GROMACS .gro file of C-alpha atoms in nm:
model
  353
    1MET     CA    1  15.247   9.759   9.271
    2LYS     CA    2  15.351   9.428   9.424
    3LYS     CA    3  15.372   9.430   9.804
    4ASP     CA    4  15.662   9.267   9.988
    5TYR     CA    5  15.522   9.071  10.283
    6GLN     CA    6  15.724   8.826  10.491
    7ARG     CA    7  15.479   8.543  10.413
    8PRO     CA    8  15.141   8.518  10.240
    9LEU     CA    9  14.809   8.504  10.421
   10ASP     CA   10  14.723   8.160  10.553
   11LEU     CA   11  14.389   8.127  10.374
   12ARG     CA   12  14.354   7.763  10.476
   13SER     CA   13  14.373   7.778  10.855
   14GLY     CA   14  14.445   8.142  10.944
   15ARG     CA   15  14.201   8.364  11.133
   16ILE     CA   16  14.115   8.731  11.147
   17ASP     CA   17  14.288   8.918  11.428
   18LEU     CA   18  14.272   9.278  11.543
   19ASN     CA   19  14.582   9.368  11.340
   20HIS     CA   20  14.380   9.311  11.023
   21GLY     CA   21  14.170   9.612  11.117
   22ALA     CA   22  14.443   9.837  11.253
   23GLY     CA   23  14.540  10.003  10.925
   24GLY     CA   24  14.896   9.873  10.923
   25ARG     CA   25  15.086   9.608  10.732
   26ALA     CA   26  14.847   9.323  10.822
   27ALA     CA   27  14.545   9.524  10.710
   28CYS     CA   28  14.715   9.615  10.384
   29GLN     CA   29  14.805   9.252  10.322
   30LEU     CA   30  14.445   9.140  10.383
   31VAL     CA   31  14.319   9.394  10.130
   32ASP     CA   32  14.587   9.311   9.872
   33GLU     CA   33  14.583   8.933   9.892
   34LEU     CA   34  14.213   8.873   9.949
   35PHE     CA   35  13.983   9.160   9.854
   36GLY     CA   36  14.204   9.314   9.588
   37ARG     CA   37  14.259   8.987   9.405
   38ALA     CA   38  13.892   8.884   9.421
   39PHE     CA   39  13.740   9.215   9.311
   40ASP     CA   40  14.021   9.323   9.077
   41ASN     CA   41  13.914   9.587   8.822
   42GLU     CA   42  14.057   9.910   8.683
   43PHE     CA   43  13.868  10.133   8.927
   44LEU     CA   44  13.951   9.942   9.243
   45GLY     CA   45  14.308   9.920   9.118
   46GLN     CA   46  14.344  10.297   9.152
   47GLY     CA   47  14.421  10.223   9.516
   48ASN     CA   48  14.259  10.533   9.665
   49ASP     CA   49  13.995  10.578   9.936
   50GLY     CA   50  13.742  10.642   9.660
   51ALA     CA   51  13.718  10.562   9.290
   52LEU     CA   52  13.729  10.800   8.996
   53LEU     CA   53  13.450  10.682   8.767
   54PRO     CA   54  13.349  10.777   8.411
   55ALA     CA   55  13.012  10.939   8.352
   56PRO     CA   56  12.772  10.702   8.171
   57PRO     CA   57  12.610  10.828   7.849
   58GLU     CA   58  12.265  10.839   8.011
   59LEU     CA   59  12.381  11.127   8.233
   60LEU     CA   60  12.497  11.325   7.932
   61GLU     CA   61  12.151  11.277   7.782
   62GLY     CA   62  11.964  11.415   8.084
   63GLY     CA   63  11.948  11.096   8.290
   64ARG     CA   64  11.972  11.086   8.668
   65LEU     CA   65  12.183  10.899   8.919
   66VAL     CA   66  12.029  10.637   9.148
   67MET     CA   67  12.198  10.540   9.474
   68SER     CA   68  12.105  10.277   9.730
   69CYS     CA   69  12.270  10.128  10.038
   70ASP     CA   70  12.200   9.810  10.231
   71GLY     CA   71  12.334   9.616  10.529
   72HIS     CA   72  12.351   9.236  10.520
   73VAL     CA   73  12.346   9.037  10.844
   74VAL     CA   74  12.193   8.704  10.740
   75SER     CA   75  12.234   8.408  10.974
   76PRO     CA   76  12.362   8.154  10.888
   77ILE     CA   77  12.620   8.312  10.658
   78PHE     CA   78  12.609   8.013  10.419
   79PHE     CA   79  12.268   7.875  10.321
   80PRO     CA   80  12.120   7.657  10.044
   81GLY     CA   81  12.141   7.846   9.716
   82GLY     CA   82  12.364   8.131   9.833
   83ASP     CA   83  12.560   8.304  10.105
   84LEU     CA   84  12.613   8.645  10.258
   85GLY     CA   85  12.858   8.747   9.983
   86SER     CA   86  12.638   8.684   9.679
   87LEU     CA   87  12.335   8.812   9.870
   88ALA     CA   88  12.510   9.144   9.934
   89VAL     CA   89  12.559   9.194   9.559
   90HIS     CA   90  12.213   9.079   9.458
   91GLY     CA   91  12.031   9.282   9.722
   92THR     CA   92  12.191   9.612   9.631
   93VAL     CA   93  12.183   9.558   9.254
   94ASN     CA   94  11.812   9.485   9.287
   95ASP     CA   95  11.741   9.797   9.494
   96VAL     CA   96  11.892  10.007   9.217
   97ALA     CA   97  11.712   9.814   8.943
   98MET     CA   98  11.372   9.860   9.111
   99LEU     CA   99  11.384  10.227   9.013
  100GLY     CA  100  11.426  10.126   8.648
  101ALA     CA  101  11.796  10.209   8.664
  102ARG     CA  102  12.098  10.038   8.512
  103PRO     CA  103  12.330   9.941   8.800
  104LEU     CA  104  12.685  10.063   8.744
  105TYR     CA  105  12.905  10.026   9.052
  106LEU     CA  106  12.913   9.884   9.404
  107SER     CA  107  13.102   9.963   9.721
  108ALA     CA  108  13.147   9.706   9.997
  109SER     CA  109  13.224   9.749  10.366
  110PHE     CA  110  13.316   9.443  10.573
  111ILE     CA  111  13.280   9.428  10.951
  112LEU     CA  112  13.484   9.124  11.058
  113GLU     CA  113  13.493   8.960  11.399
  114GLU     CA  114  13.828   8.869  11.553
  115GLY     CA  115  13.885   8.495  11.516
  116TYR     CA  116  13.679   8.449  11.200
  117PRO     CA  117  13.841   8.184  10.975
  118LEU     CA  118  14.018   8.327  10.672
  119ALA     CA  119  13.909   8.023  10.469
  120ASP     CA  120  13.543   8.111  10.527
  121LEU     CA  121  13.610   8.477  10.452
  122LYS     CA  122  13.779   8.382  10.124
  123ARG     CA  123  13.481   8.167  10.033
  124LEU     CA  124  13.249   8.462  10.095
  125VAL     CA  125  13.465   8.711   9.908
  126ASP     CA  126  13.504   8.477   9.611
  127SER     CA  127  13.126   8.426   9.599
  128MET     CA  128  13.068   8.800   9.615
  129ALA     CA  129  13.321   8.862   9.339
  130ALA     CA  130  13.160   8.596   9.118
  131ALA     CA  131  12.815   8.749   9.172
  132SER     CA  132  12.954   9.094   9.091
  133ARG     CA  133  13.113   8.973   8.768
  134ALA     CA  134  12.802   8.780   8.665
  135ALA     CA  135  12.590   9.092   8.719
  136GLY     CA  136  12.839   9.312   8.534
  137VAL     CA  137  12.848   9.552   8.829
  138PRO     CA  138  13.201   9.587   8.972
  139VAL     CA  139  13.298   9.656   9.332
  140VAL     CA  140  13.503   9.974   9.289
  141THR     CA  141  13.577  10.077   9.648
  142GLY     CA  142  13.545   9.934   9.996
  143ASP     CA  143  13.647   9.928  10.361
  144THR     CA  144  13.732   9.669  10.625
  145LYS     CA  145  13.697   9.693  11.001
  146VAL     CA  146  13.767   9.432  11.271
  147VAL     CA  147  13.583   9.414  11.604
  148GLU     CA  148  13.680   9.216  11.913
  149GLN     CA  149  13.570   8.855  11.947
  150GLY     CA  150  13.219   8.841  12.088
  151LYS     CA  151  13.133   9.191  11.958
  152GLY     CA  152  13.014   9.076  11.615
  153ASP     CA  153  12.875   8.768  11.447
  154GLY     CA  154  13.145   8.657  11.208
  155VAL     CA  155  13.089   8.894  10.916
  156PHE     CA  156  12.854   9.181  10.836
  157ILE     CA  157  12.861   9.338  10.489
  158ALA     CA  158  12.730   9.684  10.397
  159THR     CA  159  12.702   9.774  10.030
  160THR     CA  160  12.619  10.083   9.828
  161GLY     CA  161  12.503  10.072   9.469
  162VAL     CA  162  12.508  10.345   9.208
  163GLY     CA  163  12.311  10.336   8.884
  164VAL     CA  164  12.165  10.560   8.619
  165VAL     CA  165  11.808  10.598   8.496
  166PRO     CA  166  11.719  10.746   8.155
  167ARG     CA  167  11.557  11.085   8.126
  168GLY     CA  168  11.180  11.077   8.167
  169ARG     CA  169  11.158  10.736   8.335
  170VAL     CA  170  10.964  10.753   8.662
  171ILE     CA  171  10.913  10.427   8.849
  172GLY     CA  172  10.837  10.428   9.220
  173GLY     CA  173  10.609  10.322   9.501
  174ALA     CA  174  10.382  10.625   9.464
  175MET     CA  175  10.297  10.558   9.098
  176ALA     CA  176  10.031  10.282   9.126
  177ARG     CA  177   9.690  10.375   8.982
  178PRO     CA  178   9.343  10.212   9.006
  179GLY     CA  179   9.303   9.955   8.732
  180ASP     CA  180   9.673   9.864   8.722
  181ALA     CA  181   9.769   9.496   8.716
  182VAL     CA  182   9.983   9.346   8.994
  183LEU     CA  183  10.242   9.094   8.873
  184VAL     CA  184  10.498   8.883   9.057
  185SER     CA  185  10.800   8.730   8.884
  186GLY     CA  186  10.779   8.385   9.043
  187SER     CA  187  10.725   8.169   9.349
  188ILE     CA  188  10.746   8.340   9.686
  189GLY     CA  189  10.907   8.244  10.016
  190ASP     CA  190  11.198   8.039   9.879
  191HIS     CA  191  11.476   8.246  10.036
  192GLY     CA  192  11.333   8.273  10.385
  193VAL     CA  193  11.254   7.903  10.410
  194ALA     CA  194  11.597   7.806  10.273
  195VAL     CA  195  11.774   8.019  10.534
  196LEU     CA  196  11.551   7.897  10.814
  197SER     CA  197  11.601   7.533  10.718
  198ARG     CA  198  11.978   7.569  10.754
  199ARG     CA  199  11.951   7.780  11.069
  200GLU     CA  200  11.732   7.526  11.247
  201SER     CA  201  11.900   7.219  11.088
  202LEU     CA  202  11.568   7.117  10.935
  203GLU     CA  203  11.556   6.856  10.664
  204PHE     CA  204  11.270   6.849  10.414
  205GLU     CA  205  11.200   6.579  10.157
  206THR     CA  206  11.285   6.823   9.877
  207ALA     CA  207  11.578   7.064   9.912
  208ILE     CA  208  11.462   7.426   9.924
  209GLN     CA  209  11.705   7.670   9.765
  210SER     CA  210  11.725   8.045   9.808
  211ASP     CA  211  11.609   8.241   9.504
  212SER     CA  212  11.886   8.501   9.550
  213ALA     CA  213  11.961   8.659   9.211
  214ALA     CA  214  12.036   8.990   9.040
  215LEU     CA  215  11.718   9.109   8.869
  216HIS     CA  216  11.836   9.400   8.652
  217GLY     CA  217  11.839   9.184   8.338
  218LEU     CA  218  11.478   9.084   8.398
  219VAL     CA  219  11.382   9.446   8.461
  220GLY     CA  220  11.551   9.551   8.137
  221ALA     CA  221  11.355   9.291   7.941
  222MET     CA  222  11.028   9.405   8.096
  223LEU     CA  223  11.087   9.772   8.024
  224ALA     CA  224  11.198   9.702   7.667
  225ALA     CA  225  10.873   9.516   7.593
  226VAL     CA  226  10.635   9.809   7.644
  227PRO     CA  227  10.623  10.187   7.590
  228GLU     CA  228  10.797  10.408   7.846
  229GLY     CA  229  10.565  10.481   8.138
  230SER     CA  230  10.376  10.151   8.122
  231VAL     CA  231  10.553  10.004   8.425
  232HIS     CA  232  10.452  10.215   8.725
  233VAL     CA  233  10.605  10.034   9.025
  234LEU     CA  234  10.883   9.781   9.073
  235ARG     CA  235  10.975   9.642   9.413
  236ASP     CA  236  11.164   9.339   9.543
  237PRO     CA  237  10.972   9.179   9.832
  238THR     CA  238  11.255   9.108  10.076
  239ARG     CA  239  11.202   9.145  10.452
  240GLY     CA  240  10.833   9.118  10.532
  241GLY     CA  241  10.768   8.936  10.205
  242LEU     CA  242  10.506   8.999   9.940
  243ALA     CA  243  10.238   9.111  10.185
  244THR     CA  244  10.445   9.387  10.343
  245THR     CA  245  10.571   9.508  10.006
  246LEU     CA  246  10.218   9.542   9.868
  247ASN     CA  247  10.109   9.732  10.179
  248GLU     CA  248  10.403   9.968  10.135
  249ILE     CA  249  10.296  10.038   9.776
  250ALA     CA  250   9.933  10.087   9.881
  251ARG     CA  251  10.039  10.338  10.145
  252GLN     CA  252  10.271  10.530   9.913
  253SER     CA  253  10.020  10.546   9.626
  254GLY     CA  254   9.707  10.594   9.835
  255ILE     CA  255   9.527  10.299   9.676
  256GLY     CA  256   9.405   9.950   9.763
  257MET     CA  257   9.467   9.612   9.607
  258HIS     CA  258   9.259   9.302   9.536
  259LEU     CA  259   9.459   8.979   9.516
  260GLU     CA  260   9.372   8.624   9.415
  261GLU     CA  261   9.529   8.369   9.649
  262ALA     CA  262   9.506   8.091   9.390
  263ALA     CA  263   9.713   8.299   9.145
  264ILE     CA  264  10.008   8.358   9.382
  265PRO     CA  265  10.284   8.105   9.300
  266VAL     CA  266  10.422   7.912   9.598
  267LYS     CA  267  10.630   7.597   9.557
  268PRO     CA  268  10.462   7.294   9.721
  269GLN     CA  269  10.767   7.226   9.938
  270VAL     CA  270  10.775   7.588  10.057
  271ASP     CA  271  10.403   7.578  10.129
  272ALA     CA  272  10.447   7.254  10.324
  273ALA     CA  273  10.745   7.391  10.519
  274CYS     CA  274  10.554   7.707  10.609
  275GLU     CA  275  10.257   7.502  10.728
  276LEU     CA  276  10.488   7.289  10.941
  277LEU     CA  277  10.657   7.595  11.092
  278GLY     CA  278  10.343   7.803  11.136
  279LEU     CA  279  10.448   8.066  10.880
  280ASP     CA  280  10.251   8.246  10.610
  281PRO     CA  281  10.441   8.244  10.276
  282LEU     CA  282  10.306   8.592  10.203
  283TYR     CA  283  10.531   8.730  10.478
  284VAL     CA  284  10.845   8.523  10.409
  285ALA     CA  285  11.146   8.701  10.255
  286ASN     CA  286  11.252   8.672   9.891
  287GLU     CA  287  11.583   8.774   9.732
  288GLY     CA  288  11.527   8.698   9.365
  289LYS     CA  289  11.169   8.801   9.295
  290LEU     CA  290  11.005   9.129   9.204
  291VAL     CA  291  10.658   9.281   9.214
  292ALA     CA  292  10.547   9.495   8.919
  293VAL     CA  293  10.247   9.726   8.903
  294VAL     CA  294  10.169   9.783   8.535
  295ALA     CA  295   9.919   9.981   8.329
  296PRO     CA  296   9.637   9.736   8.242
  297GLY     CA  297   9.672   9.770   7.866
  298HIS     CA  298  10.034   9.656   7.877
  299ALA     CA  299  10.017   9.392   8.152
  300ASP     CA  300  10.005   9.097   7.912
  301ALA     CA  301  10.312   9.219   7.723
  302VAL     CA  302  10.509   9.268   8.044
  303LEU     CA  303  10.401   8.927   8.172
  304ALA     CA  304  10.510   8.763   7.846
  305ALA     CA  305  10.850   8.935   7.868
  306MET     CA  306  10.890   8.815   8.227
  307ARG     CA  307  10.805   8.456   8.136
  308ALA     CA  308  11.054   8.463   7.849
  309HIS     CA  309  11.337   8.546   8.092
  310PRO     CA  310  11.499   8.271   8.305
  311LEU     CA  311  11.427   8.464   8.626
  312GLY     CA  312  11.061   8.520   8.540
  313ALA     CA  313  10.954   8.183   8.401
  314GLU     CA  314  10.694   8.140   8.678
  315ALA     CA  315  10.565   8.498   8.662
  316ALA     CA  316  10.196   8.547   8.733
  317ARG     CA  317   9.927   8.813   8.743
  318ILE     CA  318   9.807   8.803   9.103
  319GLY     CA  319   9.564   9.093   9.133
  320SER     CA  320   9.478   9.452   9.055
  321VAL     CA  321   9.492   9.800   9.201
  322VAL     CA  322   9.163   9.953   9.321
  323ALA     CA  323   9.055  10.289   9.459
  324ASP     CA  324   9.045  10.264   9.838
  325ASP     CA  325   9.091  10.551  10.081
  326HIS     CA  326   9.167  10.297  10.354
  327ARG     CA  327   9.458  10.157  10.151
  328PHE     CA  328   9.367   9.797  10.228
  329VAL     CA  329   9.526   9.501  10.055
  330GLN     CA  330   9.256   9.233  10.034
  331MET     CA  331   9.271   8.880   9.901
  332ALA     CA  332   9.010   8.638   9.770
  333THR     CA  333   9.099   8.305   9.932
  334ARG     CA  334   9.094   7.961   9.773
  335PHE     CA  335   8.786   7.882   9.980
  336GLY     CA  336   8.576   8.166   9.839
  337GLY     CA  337   8.619   8.404  10.130
  338ARG     CA  338   8.807   8.732  10.158
  339ARG     CA  339   9.078   8.839  10.400
  340VAL     CA  340   9.272   9.155  10.466
  341VAL     CA  341   9.643   9.106  10.401
  342ASP     CA  342   9.780   9.336  10.668
  343TRP     CA  343  10.129   9.463  10.746
  344LEU     CA  344  10.371   9.225  10.911
  345THR     CA  345  10.363   9.274  11.288
  346GLY     CA  346  10.692   9.204  11.462
  347GLU     CA  347  10.979   9.004  11.313
  348GLN     CA  348  10.861   8.674  11.169
  349LEU     CA  349  11.210   8.560  11.066
  350PRO     CA  350  11.497   8.768  11.210
  351ARG     CA  351  11.840   8.793  11.040
  352ILE     CA  352  11.702   8.672  10.707
  353CYS     CA  353  11.879   8.913  10.469
   0.00000   0.00000   0.00000
């Protein structure tokens, strides 16, 4: 139903004020003219506080629901290769996909700071809507709140994702077994370095772009290439990077890992930036890469499927799972030595995703 407002939102020079979060006419107009238009779909168009959604066929065949939530507080909000809006979609879609599920729907909650420019908010919302449409995962419900100036940091976005996994599919951090191969879908550290370069106004000879992307298509290609049960673990190495993710898997599964440093893909410009900044790429966040732990007899087929997909062209086998009661992740270095790849201690790069 068309709303009758005295004048449209000033999306060029207007700013968020407290009325936009008060639940009255201004709040309704913000939802109608910005969020509603950007995310428009039949479920959001129901106009209720929740969405009535059809049951997917996988549920009728004994499948199970998957649900994940995430908060996104990246600073700066706009960075090379992405922004907070697209990142919010990609991050939650990927969390659902890492359980081998097909993502179905998203919710989005916006915490806006008084005084935030409406032009920047529109840019974010449009980016988020484009990412949602490209992923084929609609935003079907949401919420908006406004906090006083100085009580936020522009925009925070919290998302929830719902998906469905077929009957009998079990993929999770506790499923790694000795002998399994450890694969990564591409170069690591791109996202964290891209965000940091913009945050610190650093200029490198080669532009470093975030790898932010929705990975469910890549996951689908991997799972379709091998018999059910061949892929044991999937995980996206976001905060804490590859090293922390592998330690999480080792802890959950009660195993160890042996890695080959020379096999881990790192772009030369990312490696150089990390050396300049005193960072280890193993601990730098990613937003468009995944780690897969795969039964050894099917590792080559999964790797080939990854490399055949645009988001896995640089995929590599980087190590193997071993029996180890201490649950150590160890790495053979390029210089012939061996080092323990331990958990991240502290916050190497705050506000990165």
